[in-house]
């Protein structure tokens, strides 16, 4: 007898608790750069798959702390391990933030360039897609797999096989390192005015040589 | 107390509840013609009390417009059936081998009631349109909207700040998370038509910035449509603040989408796109539509099969896979189910229904239990019968 009333009470409570559990709240999160758009069919005007406007590259704004990131991005950044490196002479070190593992800056008479280190889970679409994303950032056309040897070479980063990328654009250039590392991909991107970037190529390589990623897998 | 028990565990109650269930389904079906499946489900099956009103389209409405029939709704009937079954078990049922089949069957039925409730409360449905050759990493709600401010200044990622439209109550200030901004809704219309004012006509508009000012857009509120293929044009005037300072009032609407230049909110060195859009859910993978095909019955326009060949590109490429999605053959991936729902743009766009339902296995289990229970019960009788004959 008693048993039944307790149970039915529990069931009713559960029901009420479940029905009140959905609350809408403002949120914020990071997503990979959007390069395409699909309009919902049924909209009034004919759907045009337009390129989402790409903004001119500017000095990155710091992502606020405590930002909720696309599922898996922040966790991966947290779990990817810490990174140690030597700051090249004349470069200044800025504070890392959010999913950015390191952030360095160099300024000379001809302009400035910034080095960012990011880590994402998985291969983030693969080598070619990421290199083409970088090419787009400095106004270069997308390239095909056959073109890659012209501006990439194998490069050891933190005792693992990575890739060194050299992209020279009209005004801006990128020297970069791509490193698949235990299920994540690390991006070392040195972007800025052509002459500053190219004058610092030996510094960039010295930086990559100095990188040590905490390796919990060996 | 005892009589209450007798009432709850009685077979009479079961019969009455089942009769009411039939009535509910009957009137719900009548209303579905007018309101579409989604709204009818809310009115009749996801409620405690449902009221059927004499439909305007029906003959004799002028005489019968006052007719209203209240009846118990789905939650009430389901809940009472659940209690009825449990109470009957506790009061009358003795667990013996002879009755194990009945017990299994009833347990399956209880599980079915529970799974229906879980589906109601926990499952989420959205749609993902993908163009042939294109990719998508998000799905969007068919009804719920959100106000978004998007910062695209970072070269590696975009930062989205979203406020569900259900919070857009006129006058209520809301802080935009992780930005120095806050917004105040001037007015919100769940459905509206928006168009450019005809030549020289004065436009009354609270908007001070963005597309509404540039293009002289006027908003005409409309009643909300409930039919399954109705798309309601949620529209709002939103004032944006930085601290105490007003940055202006924008008109946002879910038809002012990617086809238009983005409406920008600027504060200091930062810029955000402001838009109202169907609520989005982003995933850590992209679905690429390789090919969509749709076969018709010969000589007619009636489709008998649609199928989409897709490839999934996950951030973690070990989880990449290919799949063929067609009618009654959904793709289950990462806790989501992708159904072939529809298509558009002369067969160049495929639309998937994306369902996240944590309880999707329960109905299968419960039907299996009921079947097993029946087999056991009849099997035992059959064995007894055979023994008697010998």
Coordinates of C-alpha atoms in Angstrom, one line a residue:
Chain A
X1 CA 0.0 0.0 0.0
X2 CA 2.5 2.5 1.2
X3 CA 4.9 1.5 -1.4
X4 CA 2.6 2.5 -4.2
X5 CA 1.9 6.1 -2.9
X6 CA 5.6 6.8 -2.6
X7 CA 6.2 5.5 -6.1
X8 CA 3.4 7.4 -7.7
X9 CA 4.5 10.5 -5.9
X10 CA 8.0 10.0 -7.2
X11 CA 6.7 9.5 -10.7
X12 CA 4.6 12.7 -10.6
X13 CA 7.5 14.7 -9.2
X14 CA 9.7 13.4 -12.0
X15 CA 7.1 14.3 -14.6
X16 CA 6.9 17.9 -13.3
X17 CA 10.6 18.2 -13.0
X18 CA 11.1 17.0 -16.6
X19 CA 8.5 19.3 -18.0
X20 CA 10.1 22.3 -16.5
X21 CA 13.7 21.6 -17.5
X22 CA 13.9 23.5 -20.7
X23 CA 15.0 27.2 -20.4
X24 CA 16.0 29.4 -23.2
X25 CA 19.1 31.4 -22.5
X26 CA 21.5 33.7 -24.4
X27 CA 24.6 31.8 -25.4
X28 CA 27.8 32.5 -27.2
X29 CA 30.1 30.1 -29.0
X30 CA 32.9 29.9 -31.6
X31 CA 32.4 28.3 -35.0
X32 CA 34.8 27.6 -37.9
X33 CA 34.9 30.4 -40.5
X34 CA 31.8 30.2 -42.6
X35 CA 32.5 30.3 -46.3
X36 CA 29.2 29.3 -47.8
X37 CA 25.5 29.8 -47.1
X38 CA 22.4 27.9 -47.8
X39 CA 19.2 29.7 -47.8
X40 CA 16.1 28.0 -46.4
X41 CA 13.9 27.0 -49.3
X42 CA 10.5 28.5 -49.2
X43 CA 11.9 32.0 -48.6
X44 CA 10.3 34.7 -50.7
X45 CA 13.2 35.5 -53.0
X46 CA 15.1 33.0 -55.1
X47 CA 17.8 31.4 -53.1
X48 CA 21.3 32.5 -54.1
X49 CA 24.2 30.7 -52.7
X50 CA 26.3 33.7 -52.1
X51 CA 29.7 33.8 -50.7
X52 CA 29.5 35.0 -47.1
X53 CA 31.4 38.2 -47.0
X54 CA 35.0 37.8 -45.8
X55 CA 36.3 40.6 -43.7
X56 CA 39.6 42.2 -44.4
X57 CA 42.2 40.7 -42.1
X58 CA 42.9 42.8 -39.1
X59 CA 44.6 42.5 -35.8
X60 CA 42.8 39.7 -34.1
X61 CA 40.6 40.7 -31.2
X62 CA 41.1 38.7 -28.0
X63 CA 38.4 36.2 -27.5
X64 CA 36.9 36.8 -24.1
X65 CA 37.6 34.3 -21.4
X66 CA 35.0 31.8 -20.4
X67 CA 33.7 31.6 -24.0
X68 CA 31.7 28.6 -24.8
X69 CA 33.3 27.1 -28.0
X70 CA 31.9 24.7 -30.6
X71 CA 31.5 21.3 -29.0
X72 CA 35.0 19.9 -28.5
X73 CA 37.1 22.9 -29.5
X74 CA 37.8 24.3 -26.0
X75 CA 38.1 20.8 -24.4
X76 CA 40.6 19.8 -27.1
X77 CA 42.6 23.0 -26.5
X78 CA 42.7 22.3 -22.8
X79 CA 43.6 18.6 -23.2
X80 CA 46.1 19.1 -26.0
X81 CA 48.8 19.7 -23.5
X82 CA 51.0 22.7 -22.7
X83 CA 53.5 24.2 -25.1
X84 CA 57.0 25.5 -24.4
X85 CA 59.0 27.7 -26.9
X86 CA 61.7 30.2 -27.1
X87 CA 60.7 33.8 -28.0
X88 CA 63.0 35.0 -30.8
X89 CA 65.0 38.1 -30.1
X90 CA 63.0 41.4 -30.7
X91 CA 59.6 39.6 -30.6
X92 CA 57.2 40.5 -27.9
X93 CA 55.0 37.9 -26.2
X94 CA 51.2 38.6 -25.7
X95 CA 49.0 36.6 -23.3
X96 CA 47.5 33.4 -24.7
X97 CA 43.7 33.3 -24.4
X98 CA 40.8 31.0 -25.1
X99 CA 41.8 28.4 -27.6
X100 CA 44.9 30.3 -28.5
X101 CA 47.9 28.6 -27.0
X102 CA 50.5 31.3 -27.7
X103 CA 50.5 34.7 -29.3
X104 CA 53.6 36.7 -30.3
X105 CA 54.2 39.9 -32.2
X106 CA 57.0 41.6 -34.0
X107 CA 57.2 45.1 -35.3
X108 CA 59.9 46.6 -37.5
X109 CA 60.4 49.6 -39.7
X110 CA 58.4 48.1 -42.6
X111 CA 55.4 46.9 -40.7
X112 CA 54.3 44.2 -38.2
X113 CA 53.5 40.5 -38.1
X114 CA 51.8 38.3 -35.5
X115 CA 52.3 34.7 -34.6
X116 CA 49.4 32.7 -33.3
X117 CA 49.4 29.1 -32.1
X118 CA 46.0 27.3 -32.2
X119 CA 45.0 23.7 -31.6
X120 CA 41.9 22.0 -32.9
X121 CA 40.6 18.5 -32.5
X122 CA 40.9 16.1 -35.5
X123 CA 42.3 17.3 -38.8
X124 CA 39.9 20.2 -39.2
X125 CA 39.1 19.3 -42.8
X126 CA 42.6 18.2 -43.8
X127 CA 45.9 19.8 -44.9
X128 CA 44.7 21.2 -48.2
X129 CA 41.6 22.9 -46.8
X130 CA 43.6 24.6 -44.1
X131 CA 46.3 25.8 -46.4
X132 CA 43.6 27.2 -48.8
X133 CA 42.0 28.9 -45.8
X134 CA 45.3 30.6 -45.1
X135 CA 45.8 31.4 -48.8
X136 CA 42.4 33.1 -48.8
X137 CA 43.4 35.2 -45.8
X138 CA 46.2 36.9 -47.8
X139 CA 44.2 37.1 -51.0
X140 CA 45.7 34.1 -52.9
X141 CA 43.7 31.7 -55.0
X142 CA 42.9 28.3 -53.7
X143 CA 45.4 25.7 -54.8
X144 CA 45.2 22.0 -55.8
X145 CA 47.0 19.1 -54.2
X146 CA 49.5 19.1 -57.1
X147 CA 50.6 22.6 -56.3
X148 CA 51.5 21.9 -52.6
X149 CA 55.2 20.9 -53.1
X150 CA 55.8 24.4 -54.5
X151 CA 55.2 26.1 -51.1
X152 CA 55.3 23.3 -48.5
X153 CA 58.0 21.1 -47.1
X154 CA 58.2 18.4 -44.4
X155 CA 59.4 19.9 -41.1
X156 CA 60.0 18.4 -37.7
X157 CA 58.1 20.2 -34.9
X158 CA 58.4 18.9 -31.3
X159 CA 59.9 15.6 -32.6
X160 CA 56.9 14.9 -34.8
X161 CA 56.4 15.1 -38.6
X162 CA 54.8 18.4 -39.5
X163 CA 54.6 20.7 -42.5
X164 CA 56.2 24.0 -43.2
X165 CA 54.1 26.4 -45.3
X166 CA 55.4 29.5 -47.1
X167 CA 52.7 31.7 -48.7
X168 CA 53.6 35.1 -50.2
X169 CA 50.7 37.4 -51.1
X170 CA 50.4 40.8 -52.6
X171 CA 50.8 42.7 -49.4
X172 CA 50.7 40.1 -46.7
X173 CA 52.5 36.7 -46.3
X174 CA 52.1 33.7 -44.1
X175 CA 54.9 31.4 -42.8
X176 CA 53.2 28.6 -41.1
X177 CA 53.6 25.2 -39.4
X178 CA 51.0 22.5 -39.4
X179 CA 51.4 19.6 -37.0
X180 CA 49.1 16.6 -36.6
X181 CA 49.8 15.6 -32.9
X182 CA 47.9 12.7 -31.2
X183 CA 44.5 13.3 -32.6
X184 CA 44.8 17.2 -32.7
X185 CA 46.1 19.6 -35.2
X186 CA 48.4 22.4 -34.2
X187 CA 48.5 25.6 -36.3
X188 CA 51.5 27.9 -36.1
X189 CA 50.7 30.9 -38.2
X190 CA 53.0 33.9 -38.7
X191 CA 51.0 36.5 -40.6
X192 CA 51.8 40.1 -41.4
X193 CA 53.2 42.6 -43.9
X194 CA 55.4 40.9 -46.6
X195 CA 58.7 42.4 -45.7
X196 CA 58.4 41.9 -42.0
X197 CA 57.3 38.3 -42.4
X198 CA 60.0 37.4 -44.9
X199 CA 62.8 39.2 -43.0
X200 CA 61.9 37.1 -40.0
X201 CA 61.8 33.7 -41.7
X202 CA 64.9 32.4 -39.9
X203 CA 63.4 33.6 -36.6
X204 CA 60.1 31.8 -37.4
X205 CA 62.0 28.6 -38.2
X206 CA 64.0 29.0 -35.0
X207 CA 60.7 29.4 -33.1
X208 CA 59.3 26.2 -34.7
X209 CA 62.6 24.3 -33.8
X210 CA 62.2 25.5 -30.1
X211 CA 58.6 24.3 -29.8
X212 CA 58.1 21.5 -27.2
X213 CA 54.5 20.2 -26.8
X214 CA 53.8 18.3 -23.7
X215 CA 53.5 14.7 -24.8
X216 CA 51.5 12.4 -22.6
X217 CA 51.4 9.6 -25.1
X218 CA 55.0 8.3 -24.9
Chain B
X1 CA -7.8 5.6 0.7
X2 CA -8.8 2.1 -0.1
X3 CA -11.6 3.2 -2.4
X4 CA -9.2 5.5 -4.2
X5 CA -7.0 2.5 -4.8
X6 CA -9.8 0.5 -6.1
X7 CA -10.7 3.4 -8.5
X8 CA -7.2 3.7 -9.8
X9 CA -6.6 0.0 -10.3
X10 CA -10.0 -0.8 -11.8
X11 CA -10.5 -2.1 -15.3
X12 CA -13.4 0.3 -15.7
X13 CA -11.0 3.2 -15.5
X14 CA -8.9 1.5 -18.2
X15 CA -11.8 1.2 -20.5
X16 CA -13.0 4.8 -19.9
X17 CA -9.4 6.1 -20.5
X18 CA -9.1 4.1 -23.8
X19 CA -12.5 5.5 -24.9
X20 CA -11.3 9.0 -24.2
X21 CA -8.1 8.3 -26.1
X22 CA -10.1 7.3 -29.2
X23 CA -12.2 10.5 -28.9
X24 CA -9.0 12.6 -28.6
X25 CA -7.5 11.0 -31.7
X26 CA -10.8 11.5 -33.6
X27 CA -11.1 15.2 -32.8
X28 CA -7.3 15.7 -33.1
X29 CA -7.5 14.3 -36.6
X30 CA -10.3 16.7 -37.5
X31 CA -8.3 19.6 -36.3
X32 CA -5.1 18.5 -38.1
X33 CA -6.7 19.6 -41.4
X34 CA -6.7 23.1 -40.2
X35 CA -3.7 23.4 -37.9
X36 CA -1.2 20.9 -39.3
X37 CA 0.4 18.1 -37.4
X38 CA 2.8 20.1 -35.2
X39 CA 0.2 22.4 -33.7
X40 CA -2.3 19.6 -33.3
X41 CA 0.2 17.6 -31.3
X42 CA 0.7 20.5 -29.0
X43 CA -3.0 21.2 -28.6
X44 CA -4.2 17.6 -28.1
X45 CA -1.4 15.3 -27.2
X46 CA 1.1 17.4 -25.3
X47 CA -1.5 19.0 -23.0
X48 CA -3.6 18.1 -20.0
X49 CA -6.9 19.5 -21.3
X50 CA -7.8 19.8 -25.0
X51 CA -10.8 21.9 -26.3
X52 CA -12.2 21.2 -29.7
X53 CA -14.0 24.1 -31.3
X54 CA -16.4 23.8 -34.2
X55 CA -14.3 24.5 -37.4
X56 CA -15.1 27.7 -39.4
X57 CA -14.8 25.8 -42.7
X58 CA -17.4 23.2 -41.7
X59 CA -21.0 23.3 -42.9
X60 CA -23.4 24.9 -40.4
X61 CA -20.7 27.1 -38.7
X62 CA -23.2 30.0 -38.5
X63 CA -25.5 27.9 -36.2
X64 CA -22.8 25.9 -34.4
X65 CA -20.0 28.5 -33.9
X66 CA -20.5 28.3 -30.1
X67 CA -19.8 24.6 -30.0
X68 CA -16.8 23.7 -27.8
X69 CA -16.0 20.2 -26.6
X70 CA -13.5 19.9 -23.7
X71 CA -11.7 16.6 -23.3
X72 CA -8.8 15.2 -21.4
X73 CA -5.5 15.7 -23.2
X74 CA -2.7 13.3 -24.0
X75 CA -0.6 14.0 -20.9
X76 CA -3.6 13.4 -18.6
X77 CA -4.7 10.2 -20.4
X78 CA -1.2 8.8 -20.7
X79 CA -0.4 9.7 -17.0
X80 CA -3.7 8.1 -15.8
X81 CA -3.1 5.0 -17.9
X82 CA 0.3 4.7 -16.5
X83 CA -0.9 5.0 -12.9
X84 CA -3.8 2.6 -13.7
X85 CA -1.5 -0.1 -15.0
X86 CA 0.9 0.3 -12.0
X87 CA -1.8 0.3 -9.5
X88 CA -3.4 -2.8 -11.0
X89 CA -0.1 -4.6 -10.8
X90 CA 0.4 -3.7 -7.2
X91 CA -3.0 -4.6 -6.0
X92 CA -4.1 -7.6 -8.0
X93 CA -1.1 -9.1 -9.6
X94 CA 0.6 -12.1 -8.1
X95 CA 3.9 -12.9 -9.8
X96 CA 3.8 -16.5 -10.8
X97 CA 5.2 -18.5 -13.6
X98 CA 1.8 -18.8 -15.3
X99 CA 1.6 -15.1 -15.5
X100 CA 5.1 -14.2 -16.5
X101 CA 4.0 -13.5 -20.1
X102 CA 1.3 -11.0 -19.0
X103 CA 3.8 -9.4 -16.8
X104 CA 6.3 -9.0 -19.6
X105 CA 3.6 -7.6 -21.9
X106 CA 2.5 -5.0 -19.3
X107 CA 6.0 -4.0 -18.6
X108 CA 6.5 -3.4 -22.3
X109 CA 3.4 -1.2 -22.3
X110 CA 4.7 0.8 -19.3
X111 CA 8.0 1.3 -21.1
X112 CA 6.2 2.5 -24.2
X113 CA 4.2 5.1 -22.2
X114 CA 7.5 6.3 -20.5
X115 CA 9.3 6.4 -23.9
X116 CA 6.5 8.5 -25.4
X117 CA 6.8 11.0 -22.6
X118 CA 10.6 11.1 -22.9
X119 CA 10.3 11.7 -26.7
X120 CA 7.9 14.6 -26.0
X121 CA 10.1 16.3 -23.5
X122 CA 13.6 15.5 -24.7
X123 CA 13.6 15.1 -28.4
X124 CA 14.7 18.0 -30.6
X125 CA 13.9 18.3 -34.3
X126 CA 15.6 20.6 -36.8
X127 CA 16.2 20.8 -40.5
X128 CA 19.5 20.7 -42.5
X129 CA 19.3 21.9 -46.1
X130 CA 22.4 21.0 -48.1
X131 CA 23.1 21.9 -51.8
X132 CA 24.6 19.3 -54.1
X133 CA 28.3 19.6 -53.9
X134 CA 28.0 21.8 -50.8
X135 CA 28.5 21.2 -47.1
X136 CA 26.7 22.1 -43.9
X137 CA 27.7 21.9 -40.3
X138 CA 24.5 23.1 -38.7
X139 CA 20.8 22.4 -38.6
X140 CA 18.1 24.9 -38.0
X141 CA 14.8 24.9 -36.3
X142 CA 11.7 25.1 -38.4
X143 CA 9.9 27.4 -36.0
X144 CA 12.1 28.8 -33.2
X145 CA 14.1 31.9 -34.1
X146 CA 17.2 33.6 -32.5
X147 CA 18.7 37.0 -32.6
X148 CA 22.4 36.7 -33.4
X149 CA 25.3 39.1 -33.3
X150 CA 28.3 37.6 -35.1
X151 CA 31.9 38.9 -34.8
X152 CA 33.8 37.8 -37.9
X153 CA 36.9 39.8 -37.3
X154 CA 39.1 36.8 -36.3
X155 CA 40.7 35.2 -39.3
X156 CA 40.4 31.6 -37.9
X157 CA 36.9 31.5 -36.5
X158 CA 33.7 33.4 -36.1
X159 CA 32.2 34.2 -32.8
X160 CA 28.4 33.9 -32.5
X161 CA 26.3 35.5 -29.7
X162 CA 22.8 34.2 -29.7
X163 CA 19.6 35.2 -27.9
X164 CA 16.5 33.0 -28.4
X165 CA 13.6 34.9 -29.8
X166 CA 11.4 33.7 -27.0
X167 CA 13.3 36.2 -24.8
X168 CA 12.6 39.1 -27.1
X169 CA 9.9 40.8 -25.0
X170 CA 9.4 44.5 -25.8
X171 CA 11.2 46.8 -23.3
X172 CA 13.2 44.0 -21.6
X173 CA 16.9 44.7 -21.7
X174 CA 19.1 41.6 -22.3
X175 CA 22.9 41.5 -22.1
X176 CA 24.6 40.0 -25.1
X177 CA 26.9 37.3 -23.6
X178 CA 30.7 37.9 -23.9
X179 CA 30.3 41.3 -25.6
X180 CA 30.0 44.9 -24.2
X181 CA 26.6 45.1 -25.8
X182 CA 23.0 44.8 -24.6
X183 CA 19.8 44.9 -26.5
X184 CA 16.3 46.1 -25.9
X185 CA 13.4 44.8 -28.0
X186 CA 11.3 47.6 -29.4
X187 CA 8.7 45.3 -30.9
X188 CA 8.6 41.7 -32.0
X189 CA 6.2 40.1 -34.6
X190 CA 6.1 36.3 -34.8
X191 CA 4.9 36.7 -38.4
X192 CA 4.9 39.6 -40.8
X193 CA 5.4 40.6 -44.4
X194 CA 8.1 43.1 -45.1
X195 CA 8.4 45.1 -48.2
X196 CA 9.6 48.4 -49.6
X197 CA 7.3 51.3 -49.2
X198 CA 5.7 52.4 -52.5
X199 CA 7.0 55.6 -54.1
X200 CA 6.8 58.6 -51.8
X201 CA 4.6 56.9 -49.2
X202 CA 5.8 58.0 -45.7
X203 CA 7.2 55.1 -43.7
X204 CA 6.6 55.0 -40.0
X205 CA 9.5 53.0 -38.6
X206 CA 11.4 52.9 -35.3
X207 CA 14.5 51.8 -37.2
X208 CA 17.4 54.3 -37.3
X209 CA 20.1 52.1 -38.8
X210 CA 20.6 49.3 -41.3
X211 CA 18.6 47.9 -44.1
X212 CA 15.2 49.3 -43.0
X213 CA 16.5 52.8 -43.3
X214 CA 18.5 52.3 -46.5
X215 CA 15.7 50.5 -48.3
X216 CA 12.7 52.1 -46.7
X217 CA 11.2 48.8 -45.5
X218 CA 7.8 48.7 -43.9
X219 CA 6.5 45.9 -41.7
X220 CA 3.0 44.5 -41.8
X221 CA 2.2 42.1 -39.0
X222 CA 0.4 38.9 -40.0
X223 CA -1.4 36.2 -38.1
X224 CA 0.8 33.2 -37.3
X225 CA 0.3 30.2 -39.7
X226 CA 0.3 26.7 -38.4
X227 CA 0.3 24.6 -41.5
X228 CA 3.2 22.2 -41.8
X229 CA 4.7 24.1 -44.7
X230 CA 4.0 27.6 -43.4
X231 CA 7.1 29.6 -42.8
X232 CA 6.5 32.4 -40.4
X233 CA 8.6 35.5 -40.9
X234 CA 9.7 36.4 -37.4
X235 CA 10.6 40.1 -37.5
X236 CA 11.7 42.6 -34.8
X237 CA 12.9 46.1 -34.1
X238 CA 15.9 45.8 -31.8
X239 CA 17.7 48.7 -30.1
X240 CA 21.4 48.0 -29.3
X241 CA 23.3 49.6 -26.4
X242 CA 26.9 49.8 -25.4
X243 CA 26.7 50.5 -21.7
X244 CA 24.2 53.4 -21.4
X245 CA 24.7 54.6 -24.9
X246 CA 22.2 53.6 -27.6
X247 CA 23.9 52.6 -30.9
X248 CA 20.6 52.7 -32.8
X249 CA 17.6 50.6 -33.7
X250 CA 17.8 47.9 -36.4
X251 CA 15.0 46.0 -38.2
X252 CA 15.9 42.3 -38.2
X253 CA 13.8 39.6 -39.8
X254 CA 14.4 36.0 -40.8
X255 CA 13.9 36.9 -44.5
X256 CA 16.7 39.5 -44.2
X257 CA 19.3 36.7 -44.6
X258 CA 22.5 35.9 -46.5
X259 CA 21.0 37.3 -49.7
X260 CA 21.3 40.8 -48.3
X261 CA 24.5 42.6 -47.3
X262 CA 25.0 42.0 -43.6
X263 CA 23.6 44.7 -41.1
X264 CA 26.5 45.9 -39.0
X265 CA 26.6 47.1 -35.4
X266 CA 29.8 49.0 -34.6
X267 CA 31.2 49.8 -31.2
X268 CA 34.7 51.1 -30.8
X269 CA 37.0 48.9 -33.0
X270 CA 34.6 45.9 -32.9
X271 CA 31.9 45.0 -35.5
X272 CA 29.1 42.5 -35.3
X273 CA 26.6 41.3 -37.9
X274 CA 23.1 41.5 -36.5
X275 CA 20.4 39.2 -37.7
X276 CA 17.3 37.3 -36.8
X277 CA 17.4 33.7 -38.1
X278 CA 16.0 30.3 -37.4
X279 CA 17.7 28.9 -34.3
X280 CA 20.8 27.0 -35.3
X281 CA 22.6 24.1 -33.8
X282 CA 26.3 23.6 -34.9
X283 CA 28.0 20.3 -35.0
X284 CA 31.7 19.3 -35.0
X285 CA 31.2 17.7 -38.4
X286 CA 30.1 18.7 -41.9
X287 CA 27.7 16.8 -44.1
X288 CA 28.6 17.0 -47.8
X289 CA 25.8 16.2 -50.3
X290 CA 27.4 14.3 -53.1
X291 CA 24.3 13.4 -55.0
X292 CA 20.6 13.8 -54.6
X293 CA 18.3 11.7 -56.8
X294 CA 14.5 11.4 -56.8
X295 CA 12.6 8.8 -58.8
X296 CA 9.0 9.3 -59.9
X297 CA 6.3 6.8 -60.7
X298 CA 6.5 6.4 -64.5
X299 CA 4.4 9.0 -66.3
X300 CA 3.5 11.0 -63.2
X301 CA 4.9 13.7 -60.9
X302 CA 4.5 11.5 -57.8
X303 CA 7.8 10.7 -56.2
X304 CA 8.2 7.2 -54.9
X305 CA 11.8 7.5 -53.7
X306 CA 14.3 10.2 -52.8
X307 CA 17.8 9.4 -51.8
X308 CA 20.8 11.5 -50.8
X309 CA 24.4 10.2 -51.0
X310 CA 26.3 12.0 -48.3
X311 CA 29.8 12.1 -46.9
X312 CA 30.5 13.1 -43.4
X313 CA 33.6 15.1 -42.7
X314 CA 34.2 15.1 -38.9
X315 CA 36.8 17.3 -37.2
X316 CA 38.2 14.0 -36.1
X317 CA 38.7 12.4 -39.5
X318 CA 38.7 8.9 -38.0
X319 CA 35.0 9.4 -37.7
X320 CA 34.5 10.2 -41.4
X321 CA 32.0 8.0 -43.2
X322 CA 29.8 7.8 -46.3
X323 CA 26.1 7.1 -46.2
X324 CA 23.0 6.8 -48.4
X325 CA 19.9 8.4 -46.8
X326 CA 16.6 7.5 -48.3
X327 CA 13.0 7.1 -47.2
X328 CA 12.6 4.9 -44.1
X329 CA 16.3 4.5 -44.0
X330 CA 17.8 7.3 -41.9
X331 CA 21.4 7.8 -40.9
X332 CA 22.2 7.5 -37.2
X333 CA 25.4 9.4 -36.3
X334 CA 26.7 10.8 -33.0
X335 CA 23.4 10.5 -31.2
X336 CA 21.5 12.2 -34.1
X337 CA 19.2 10.7 -36.7
X338 CA 19.1 12.2 -40.2
X339 CA 15.9 11.5 -42.2
X340 CA 15.4 12.3 -45.9
X341 CA 12.6 14.9 -45.4
X342 CA 12.3 17.0 -48.5
X343 CA 14.1 18.7 -51.4
X344 CA 14.2 22.0 -53.2
X345 CA 15.8 24.1 -55.9
X346 CA 14.9 21.7 -58.8
X347 CA 16.4 18.7 -57.0
X348 CA 19.7 20.5 -56.3
X349 CA 19.1 20.9 -52.5
X350 CA 18.3 18.0 -50.2
X351 CA 16.6 18.7 -46.8
X352 CA 17.2 16.4 -43.9
X353 CA 15.2 16.3 -40.7
X354 CA 17.7 16.0 -37.9
X355 CA 16.3 14.4 -34.7
X356 CA 18.1 14.1 -31.4
X357 CA 16.1 11.7 -29.3
X358 CA 17.9 10.1 -26.4
X359 CA 15.0 7.6 -26.0
X360 CA 14.8 6.3 -29.5
X361 CA 15.6 2.7 -28.6
X362 CA 12.9 2.4 -25.9
X363 CA 9.9 1.8 -28.3
X364 CA 11.8 -1.0 -30.0
X365 CA 12.6 -2.6 -26.7
X366 CA 9.0 -2.2 -25.4
X367 CA 7.5 -3.7 -28.6
X368 CA 10.0 -6.6 -28.3
X369 CA 8.9 -7.2 -24.6
X370 CA 5.2 -7.1 -25.5
X371 CA 5.8 -9.6 -28.4
X372 CA 7.9 -11.8 -26.1
X373 CA 5.2 -11.6 -23.4
X374 CA 2.5 -12.7 -25.8
X375 CA 4.6 -15.6 -27.2
X376 CA 5.4 -16.8 -23.6
X377 CA 1.7 -16.6 -22.6
X378 CA 0.3 -18.3 -25.7
X379 CA 3.2 -20.8 -25.7
X380 CA 2.4 -21.9 -22.2
X381 CA -1.3 -22.4 -23.1
X382 CA -0.3 -24.3 -26.2
X383 CA 2.0 -26.7 -24.3
X384 CA -0.7 -27.3 -21.7
X385 CA -3.1 -28.1 -24.5
X386 CA -0.7 -30.5 -26.1
X387 CA -0.2 -32.3 -22.8
X388 CA -3.9 -32.6 -22.3
X389 CA -4.3 -34.3 -25.7
X390 CA -1.7 -36.8 -24.9

